[in-house]
Structure formats: structure tokens, C-alpha cells
Coordinates of N, CA, C and O in Angstrom, one line a residue:
M227 N -7.0 -12.4 0.6 CA -6.0 -12.0 1.5 C -5.3 -10.7 1.0 O -4.8 -10.7 -0.1
A228 N -5.2 -9.7 1.8 CA -4.5 -8.5 1.3 C -3.0 -8.5 1.5 O -2.5 -9.2 2.4
E229 N -2.3 -7.8 0.7 CA -0.9 -7.7 0.8 C -0.7 -6.6 1.9 O -1.4 -5.6 1.8
T230 N 0.2 -6.8 2.8 CA 0.4 -5.8 3.9 C 1.9 -5.5 4.0 O 2.7 -6.3 3.7
L231 N 2.1 -4.3 4.5 CA 3.5 -3.8 4.8 C 3.4 -3.2 6.2 O 2.5 -2.3 6.4
T232 N 4.2 -3.6 7.1 CA 4.2 -3.0 8.4 C 5.6 -2.2 8.6 O 6.6 -2.8 8.4
I233 N 5.5 -1.0 9.0 CA 6.7 -0.2 9.3 C 6.6 0.3 10.7 O 5.6 0.9 11.2
D234 N 7.6 0.0 11.5 CA 7.6 0.3 12.9 C 8.1 1.7 13.1 O 9.3 2.0 12.9
L235 N 7.2 2.6 13.5 CA 7.5 4.0 13.8 C 7.4 4.3 15.3 O 7.3 5.4 15.7
S236 N 7.4 3.3 16.1 CA 7.2 3.4 17.5 C 8.1 4.4 18.2 O 7.7 5.2 19.1
E237 N 9.4 4.4 17.8 CA 10.4 5.3 18.4 C 10.1 6.7 18.1 O 10.2 7.6 18.9
V238 N 9.7 7.0 16.8 CA 9.4 8.4 16.4 C 8.2 8.8 17.2 O 8.1 10.0 17.7
L239 N 7.1 8.0 17.2 CA 5.9 8.4 17.9 C 6.1 8.5 19.4 O 5.5 9.5 20.0
A240 N 6.9 7.7 20.0 CA 7.1 7.8 21.4 C 7.9 9.1 21.7 O 7.5 9.8 22.7
F241 N 8.8 9.5 20.9 CA 9.6 10.7 21.1 C 8.7 11.9 20.9 O 8.7 12.8 21.7
A242 N 7.8 11.9 19.9 CA 6.9 13.0 19.6 C 5.9 13.2 20.8 O 5.7 14.3 21.2
K243 N 5.4 12.1 21.3 CA 4.5 12.2 22.5 C 5.2 12.7 23.7 O 4.7 13.4 24.5
R244 N 6.5 12.2 23.9 CA 7.3 12.6 25.1 C 7.5 14.1 25.1 O 7.5 14.7 26.2
I245 N 7.7 14.7 24.0 CA 7.9 16.2 24.0 C 6.7 17.0 23.8 O 6.7 18.2 23.6
G246 N 5.5 16.3 23.7 CA 4.2 17.0 23.7 C 3.7 17.4 22.3 O 2.9 18.3 22.2
A247 N 4.2 16.7 21.3 CA 3.7 17.0 20.0 C 2.2 16.6 19.9 O 1.8 15.6 20.5
A248 N 1.4 17.4 19.2 CA 0.0 17.1 19.1 C -0.3 15.8 18.4 O 0.3 15.6 17.4
D249 N -1.3 15.1 18.9 CA -1.7 13.9 18.2 C -2.2 14.2 16.8 O -2.1 13.4 15.9
D250 N -2.8 15.4 16.6 CA -3.3 15.8 15.3 C -2.2 15.9 14.3 O -2.4 15.5 13.1
L251 N -1.1 16.4 14.7 CA 0.1 16.5 13.8 C 0.6 15.1 13.4 O 0.8 14.9 12.2
L252 N 0.7 14.3 14.4 CA 1.1 12.9 14.1 C 0.2 12.2 13.2 O 0.6 11.5 12.2
K253 N -1.1 12.3 13.5 CA -2.1 11.6 12.7 C -2.1 12.1 11.3 O -2.1 11.4 10.3
T254 N -2.0 13.4 11.1 CA -2.0 14.0 9.8 C -0.8 13.6 9.0 O -0.9 13.2 7.8
E255 N 0.4 13.6 9.6 CA 1.6 13.1 8.9 C 1.5 11.7 8.5 O 1.9 11.3 7.4
L256 N 1.1 10.8 9.4 CA 0.9 9.4 9.1 C 0.0 9.2 8.0 O 0.2 8.4 7.1
Q257 N -1.2 9.8 8.0 CA -2.2 9.6 7.0 C -1.7 10.1 5.6 O -2.0 9.5 4.6
E258 N -1.1 11.3 5.6 CA -0.6 11.8 4.4 C 0.5 10.9 3.8 O 0.5 10.6 2.6
T259 N 1.4 10.4 4.6 CA 2.4 9.5 4.1 C 1.9 8.2 3.7 O 2.3 7.6 2.7
A260 N 0.9 7.7 4.4 CA 0.2 6.4 4.0 C -0.5 6.6 2.6 O -0.5 5.7 1.8
M261 N -1.1 7.8 2.4 CA -1.7 8.1 1.1 C -0.7 8.1 0.0 O -0.9 7.5 -1.1
V262 N 0.5 8.7 0.3 CA 1.5 8.7 -0.7 C 2.0 7.3 -1.0 O 2.1 6.9 -2.2
A263 N 2.1 6.4 0.0 CA 2.5 5.0 -0.2 C 1.5 4.3 -1.0 O 1.8 3.5 -1.9
G264 N 0.2 4.5 -0.7 CA -0.9 3.9 -1.5 C -0.9 4.3 -2.9 O -1.1 3.4 -3.8
V265 N -0.7 5.5 -3.2 CA -0.6 6.0 -4.5 C 0.5 5.4 -5.3 O 0.4 5.1 -6.5
M266 N 1.7 5.3 -4.6 CA 2.8 4.6 -5.2 C 2.5 3.2 -5.7 O 2.8 2.8 -6.8
V267 N 1.8 2.5 -4.9 CA 1.4 1.1 -5.2 C 0.4 1.1 -6.3 O 0.5 0.3 -7.3
Y268 N -0.6 2.0 -6.2 CA -1.6 2.1 -7.3 C -0.9 2.4 -8.6 O -1.2 1.7 -9.6
Q269 N -0.1 3.4 -8.7 CA 0.6 3.8 -9.9 C 1.4 2.6 -10.5 O 1.4 2.4 -11.7
Q270 N 2.1 2.0 -9.6 CA 3.0 0.9 -10.0 C 2.1 -0.3 -10.6 O 2.5 -0.9 -11.6
S271 N 1.0 -0.5 -10.0 CA 0.1 -1.6 -10.5 C -0.5 -1.3 -11.8 O -0.6 -2.2 -12.7
V272 N -0.9 -0.1 -12.1 CA -1.6 0.2 -13.3 C -0.7 0.7 -14.4 O -1.0 0.6 -15.6
M273 N 0.5 1.1 -14.1 CA 1.4 1.7 -15.1 C 2.4 0.6 -15.7 O 3.1 0.8 -16.6
T274 N 2.4 -0.6 -15.0 CA 3.3 -1.6 -15.5 C 2.5 -2.6 -16.2 O 1.3 -2.5 -16.3
G275 N 3.1 -3.6 -16.7 CA 2.4 -4.7 -17.4 C 2.0 -5.8 -16.4 O 1.7 -6.9 -16.9
Y276 N 2.0 -5.5 -15.1 CA 1.7 -6.5 -14.2 C 0.2 -7.0 -14.2 O -0.1 -8.1 -14.0
V277 N -0.7 -6.0 -14.4 CA -2.1 -6.4 -14.4 C -2.5 -7.1 -15.7 O -2.2 -6.6 -16.8
P278 N -3.0 -8.3 -15.6 CA -3.5 -9.0 -16.8 C -4.5 -8.2 -17.5 O -5.5 -7.7 -16.9
V279 N -4.3 -8.0 -18.8 CA -5.2 -7.1 -19.6 C -5.8 -7.9 -20.7 O -5.2 -8.5 -21.5
D280 N -7.2 -8.0 -20.7 CA -7.9 -8.5 -21.8 C -8.8 -7.4 -22.3 O -8.6 -6.9 -23.4
T281 N -9.7 -6.9 -21.4 CA -10.6 -5.8 -21.8 C -10.3 -4.6 -21.0 O -11.0 -3.6 -21.1
S282 N -9.3 -4.5 -20.1 CA -8.9 -3.4 -19.3 C -9.8 -3.2 -18.1 O -9.7 -2.3 -17.3
T283 N -10.8 -4.1 -17.9 CA -11.7 -4.0 -16.8 C -11.0 -4.1 -15.5 O -11.3 -3.4 -14.6
L284 N -10.1 -5.1 -15.3 CA -9.4 -5.3 -14.1 C -8.5 -4.1 -13.8 O -8.6 -3.5 -12.7
R285 N -7.8 -3.6 -14.7 CA -6.9 -2.4 -14.5 C -7.7 -1.2 -14.1 O -7.4 -0.5 -13.2
S286 N -8.8 -1.0 -14.8 CA -9.6 0.2 -14.5 C -10.4 0.1 -13.2 O -10.9 1.1 -12.7
S287 N -10.5 -1.1 -12.6 CA -11.2 -1.3 -11.4 C -10.3 -1.0 -10.1 O -10.8 -1.0 -9.0
I288 N -9.0 -0.8 -10.4 CA -8.1 -0.6 -9.2 C -8.2 0.9 -8.8 O -8.2 1.8 -9.6
G289 N -8.3 1.0 -7.5 CA -8.4 2.4 -6.9 C -9.8 2.8 -6.6 O -10.7 2.0 -6.8
P290 N -10.0 4.0 -6.1 CA -9.1 4.9 -5.6 C -8.5 4.5 -4.2 O -9.1 3.8 -3.5
V291 N -7.3 5.1 -3.9 CA -6.7 4.8 -2.7 C -7.4 5.5 -1.5 O -7.9 6.6 -1.7
S292 N -7.6 4.7 -0.4 CA -8.1 5.3 0.8 C -7.2 5.1 2.0 O -6.5 4.1 2.0
V293 N -7.3 5.9 3.0 CA -6.5 5.8 4.2 C -7.4 5.9 5.4 O -8.4 6.7 5.4
S294 N -7.1 5.1 6.4 CA -7.9 5.1 7.6 C -6.9 4.9 8.8 O -5.8 4.4 8.6
G295 N -7.3 5.2 10.0 CA -6.5 5.0 11.1 C -6.1 6.3 11.8 O -6.4 7.4 11.3
G296 N -5.3 6.1 12.8 CA -4.9 7.3 13.6 C -3.4 7.2 14.0 O -2.6 6.7 13.2
V297 N -3.1 7.7 15.2 CA -1.7 7.8 15.6 C -1.1 6.4 15.8 O 0.1 6.2 15.5
N298 N -1.8 5.4 16.3 CA -1.2 4.1 16.6 C -1.2 3.2 15.4 O -0.4 2.3 15.4
S299 N -2.0 3.4 14.4 CA -2.0 2.5 13.3 C -2.7 3.2 12.1 O -3.8 3.8 12.3
V300 N -2.1 3.1 11.0 CA -2.7 3.7 9.8 C -2.7 2.7 8.7 O -1.7 1.9 8.6
T301 N -3.7 2.7 7.8 CA -3.8 1.7 6.7 C -4.1 2.5 5.4 O -5.0 3.3 5.4
A302 N -3.4 2.1 4.4 CA -3.7 2.6 3.1 C -4.3 1.4 2.3 O -3.7 0.3 2.3
I303 N -5.4 1.6 1.7 CA -6.0 0.5 0.9 C -6.0 0.9 -0.6 O -6.5 2.0 -0.9
V304 N -5.6 0.0 -1.4 CA -5.6 0.1 -2.8 C -6.5 -1.0 -3.3 O -6.1 -2.1 -3.5
P305 N -7.8 -0.7 -3.4 CA -8.8 -1.8 -3.8 C -8.7 -2.2 -5.2 O -8.4 -1.4 -6.1
V306 N -9.1 -3.4 -5.4 CA -9.3 -4.0 -6.8 C -10.8 -4.3 -6.8 O -11.2 -5.3 -6.2
G307 N -11.5 -3.6 -7.6 CA -13.0 -3.7 -7.6 C -13.5 -4.9 -8.4 O -14.6 -5.4 -8.2
A308 N -12.8 -5.3 -9.4 CA -13.3 -6.4 -10.3 C -13.4 -7.7 -9.4 O -12.5 -8.1 -8.7
E309 N -14.5 -8.4 -9.5 CA -14.8 -9.6 -8.7 C -13.7 -10.6 -8.9 O -13.3 -11.3 -7.9
Y310 N -13.2 -10.8 -10.0 CA -12.2 -11.8 -10.3 C -10.8 -11.4 -10.0 O -9.8 -12.1 -10.2
G311 N -10.6 -10.2 -9.5 CA -9.2 -9.7 -9.2 C -8.5 -10.5 -8.3 O -7.3 -10.8 -8.5
I312 N -9.1 -11.0 -7.2 CA -8.5 -11.9 -6.2 C -8.0 -13.2 -6.9 O -6.9 -13.7 -6.5
Y313 N -8.7 -13.7 -7.8 CA -8.3 -14.9 -8.5 C -7.1 -14.7 -9.4 O -6.2 -15.5 -9.5
Q314 N -7.1 -13.5 -10.1 CA -5.9 -13.2 -10.9 C -4.7 -12.9 -10.0 O -3.6 -13.3 -10.4
E315 N -4.9 -12.4 -8.8 CA -3.8 -12.1 -7.9 C -3.3 -13.4 -7.3 O -2.1 -13.7 -7.3
R316 N -4.1 -14.2 -6.8 CA -3.7 -15.4 -6.0 C -3.8 -16.7 -6.7 O -3.2 -17.7 -6.3
G317 N -4.4 -16.8 -7.9 CA -4.6 -18.0 -8.6 C -5.9 -18.8 -8.2 O -6.6 -18.3 -7.3
W318 N -6.2 -19.8 -8.8 CA -7.4 -20.6 -8.5 C -7.3 -22.0 -9.1 O -6.4 -22.3 -9.8
T319 N -8.2 -22.9 -8.7 CA -8.3 -24.2 -9.2 C -9.5 -24.4 -10.0 O -10.6 -24.0 -9.5
T320 N -9.4 -24.9 -11.1 CA -10.6 -25.0 -12.0 C -11.5 -26.2 -11.5 O -11.0 -27.0 -10.6
R321 N -12.6 -26.4 -12.1 CA -13.5 -27.5 -11.7 C -12.9 -28.8 -11.9 O -13.2 -29.8 -11.2
N322 N -12.1 -28.9 -12.9 CA -11.4 -30.2 -13.2 C -10.1 -30.4 -12.4 O -9.4 -31.4 -12.7
G323 N -9.8 -29.5 -11.5 CA -8.7 -29.7 -10.6 C -7.4 -29.1 -11.2 O -6.3 -29.1 -10.5
R324 N -7.5 -28.4 -12.3 CA -6.3 -27.8 -12.9 C -6.0 -26.5 -12.1 O -6.9 -25.7 -11.8
K325 N -4.7 -26.3 -11.7 CA -4.3 -25.1 -10.9 C -3.9 -24.0 -11.9 O -3.0 -24.2 -12.7
I326 N -4.5 -22.8 -11.7 CA -4.1 -21.7 -12.5 C -3.2 -20.8 -11.6 O -3.7 -20.4 -10.5
P327 N -2.0 -20.5 -11.9 CA -1.2 -19.7 -11.0 C -1.6 -18.3 -10.9 O -2.2 -17.7 -11.9
G328 N -1.3 -17.7 -9.8 CA -1.7 -16.2 -9.6 C -0.7 -15.4 -10.4 O 0.4 -15.8 -10.7
R329 N -1.1 -14.2 -10.7 CA -0.3 -13.2 -11.4 C 0.5 -12.3 -10.4 O 1.4 -11.6 -10.7
F330 N -0.1 -12.2 -9.2 CA 0.5 -11.4 -8.1 C 0.8 -9.9 -8.5 O 1.9 -9.4 -8.2
F331 N -0.1 -9.3 -9.3 CA 0.1 -8.0 -9.8 C 0.2 -6.9 -8.7 O 1.0 -6.0 -8.8
M332 N -0.6 -7.1 -7.7 CA -0.6 -6.1 -6.6 C 0.6 -6.4 -5.7 O 1.3 -5.4 -5.2
A333 N 0.9 -7.6 -5.4 CA 2.0 -7.9 -4.5 C 3.3 -7.5 -5.2 O 4.2 -6.9 -4.5
R334 N 3.4 -7.6 -6.5 CA 4.6 -7.2 -7.2 C 4.7 -5.7 -7.2 O 5.8 -5.1 -7.0
A335 N 3.6 -5.0 -7.3 CA 3.6 -3.5 -7.3 C 4.1 -3.0 -5.9 O 4.9 -2.1 -5.8
L336 N 3.6 -3.7 -4.9 CA 4.0 -3.3 -3.5 C 5.5 -3.6 -3.3 O 6.2 -2.7 -2.8
N337 N 5.9 -4.7 -3.7 CA 7.3 -5.1 -3.6 C 8.2 -4.1 -4.3 O 9.3 -3.8 -3.8
D338 N 7.8 -3.8 -5.5 CA 8.6 -2.8 -6.3 C 8.8 -1.5 -5.6 O 9.8 -0.8 -5.8
R339 N 7.8 -1.1 -4.9 CA 7.8 0.3 -4.3 C 8.2 0.3 -2.9 O 8.3 1.4 -2.2
L340 N 8.6 -0.9 -2.3 CA 9.0 -0.9 -0.9 C 10.1 0.1 -0.5 O 10.0 0.8 0.5
P341 N 11.2 0.1 -1.3 CA 12.2 1.1 -1.0 C 11.7 2.5 -0.9 O 12.1 3.3 0.0
D342 N 10.9 2.9 -1.9 CA 10.3 4.3 -1.9 C 9.4 4.5 -0.7 O 9.3 5.6 -0.2
I343 N 8.6 3.5 -0.4 CA 7.7 3.6 0.8 C 8.5 3.8 2.0 O 8.1 4.7 2.9
K344 N 9.5 3.0 2.2 CA 10.3 3.1 3.4 C 11.0 4.5 3.5 O 11.0 5.1 4.5
T345 N 11.4 5.0 2.3 CA 12.0 6.4 2.3 C 11.0 7.4 2.7 O 11.3 8.3 3.4
A346 N 9.7 7.3 2.2 CA 8.7 8.2 2.5 C 8.4 8.3 4.0 O 8.2 9.4 4.5
F347 N 8.4 7.1 4.6 CA 8.1 7.1 6.1 C 9.3 7.6 6.8 O 9.2 8.3 7.8
G348 N 10.5 7.4 6.3 CA 11.7 8.0 6.9 C 11.7 9.5 6.8 O 12.0 10.2 7.8
D349 N 11.3 10.0 5.7 CA 11.2 11.4 5.5 C 10.2 12.0 6.4 O 10.3 13.1 6.9
M350 N 9.1 11.3 6.6 CA 8.0 11.7 7.5 C 8.6 11.9 8.9 O 8.3 12.9 9.6
G351 N 9.4 10.9 9.3 CA 10.0 11.0 10.6 C 10.9 12.3 10.8 O 10.8 13.0 11.8
Q352 N 11.6 12.5 9.7 CA 12.5 13.8 9.7 C 11.6 15.0 9.7 O 11.9 16.0 10.5
R353 N 10.5 15.0 9.0 CA 9.6 16.2 9.0 C 9.0 16.4 10.4 O 9.0 17.5 10.9
L354 N 8.6 15.3 11.0 CA 8.1 15.4 12.4 C 9.1 16.0 13.3 O 8.8 16.9 14.1
L355 N 10.3 15.5 13.2 CA 11.4 16.0 14.1 C 11.6 17.5 13.9 O 11.8 18.3 14.9
R356 N 11.6 18.0 12.6 CA 11.7 19.4 12.4 C 10.6 20.2 12.9 O 10.7 21.3 13.5
K357 N 9.4 19.7 12.7 CA 8.2 20.4 13.1 C 8.1 20.5 14.7 O 7.5 21.5 15.2
I358 N 8.6 19.5 15.4 CA 8.4 19.5 16.8 C 9.7 20.0 17.5 O 9.8 20.0 18.7
G359 N 10.7 20.4 16.7 CA 11.9 21.0 17.2 C 12.9 20.0 17.7 O 13.8 20.3 18.5
G360 N 13.0 18.8 17.1 CA 14.0 17.8 17.5 C 15.3 17.8 16.7 O 15.5 18.5 15.8

């Protein structure tokens, strides 16, 4: 299960559409800001002691950040490539029934950067208003 963050920009987008701002401008701003947010989470995850390190395989498997979507929805993905990454994140139960707790390294990285991500999207809204003359 992926960690997600939803930011409601419906009012900014509705305003931009109402005054005729190009969808390309909106899409570009959203994708660029989502990329910045993804990079924030990536950096926080690999630069802190959150990622369990034995051989550094897990840490080096994180990234690169990718962005998809358009005007109505945009997604930044910070992948963890190591097969066992999900178990380190969420925990698991051993064959004998012992529960191993999750480390939540990606969830913690996202949580740590939430204020910065919200600021980035707020700044994006301000940039849009300046670009479209609001």
C-alpha cells in the first residue's frame, strides 16, 4: 500500500479555468510542483536514518521520482525497488507467527516533509495567479 497525500487545489484550478488560463500552464505547474514534492520525500528518506541499512541495497533502490497526471490529478511516485522494501515499511509476520513491526521509513519521510510540500503547492497557486494576472 502506497503512502498518499491529497491536496485540494480545486479553487485555484477553477479560478484559472474561469479566466481562461491554458490547461498546459496548469498541467506544467502541477507536474513541476509534484516533482519537487517527490524529490523532497526522496531526499528525506535517503538522507535520514529512517531506511534500515544493512548492505545499503534498500536505500540505493529508492527512486528515481516520477510524475504522472494532468490538470485534474497529478501523482508523484517515489519507488522503492528492493523486493523486501514493502516488508521493511509495513512489517510482516514470520512463519512461526512472530510479528516484525514496520519501520515506516517512507511514511516518516512523507510526514516530515508535509509542511514543505504544502508550502510548495501554496507557492504554486501564487505563481499561477501571477502568471494569469490574478
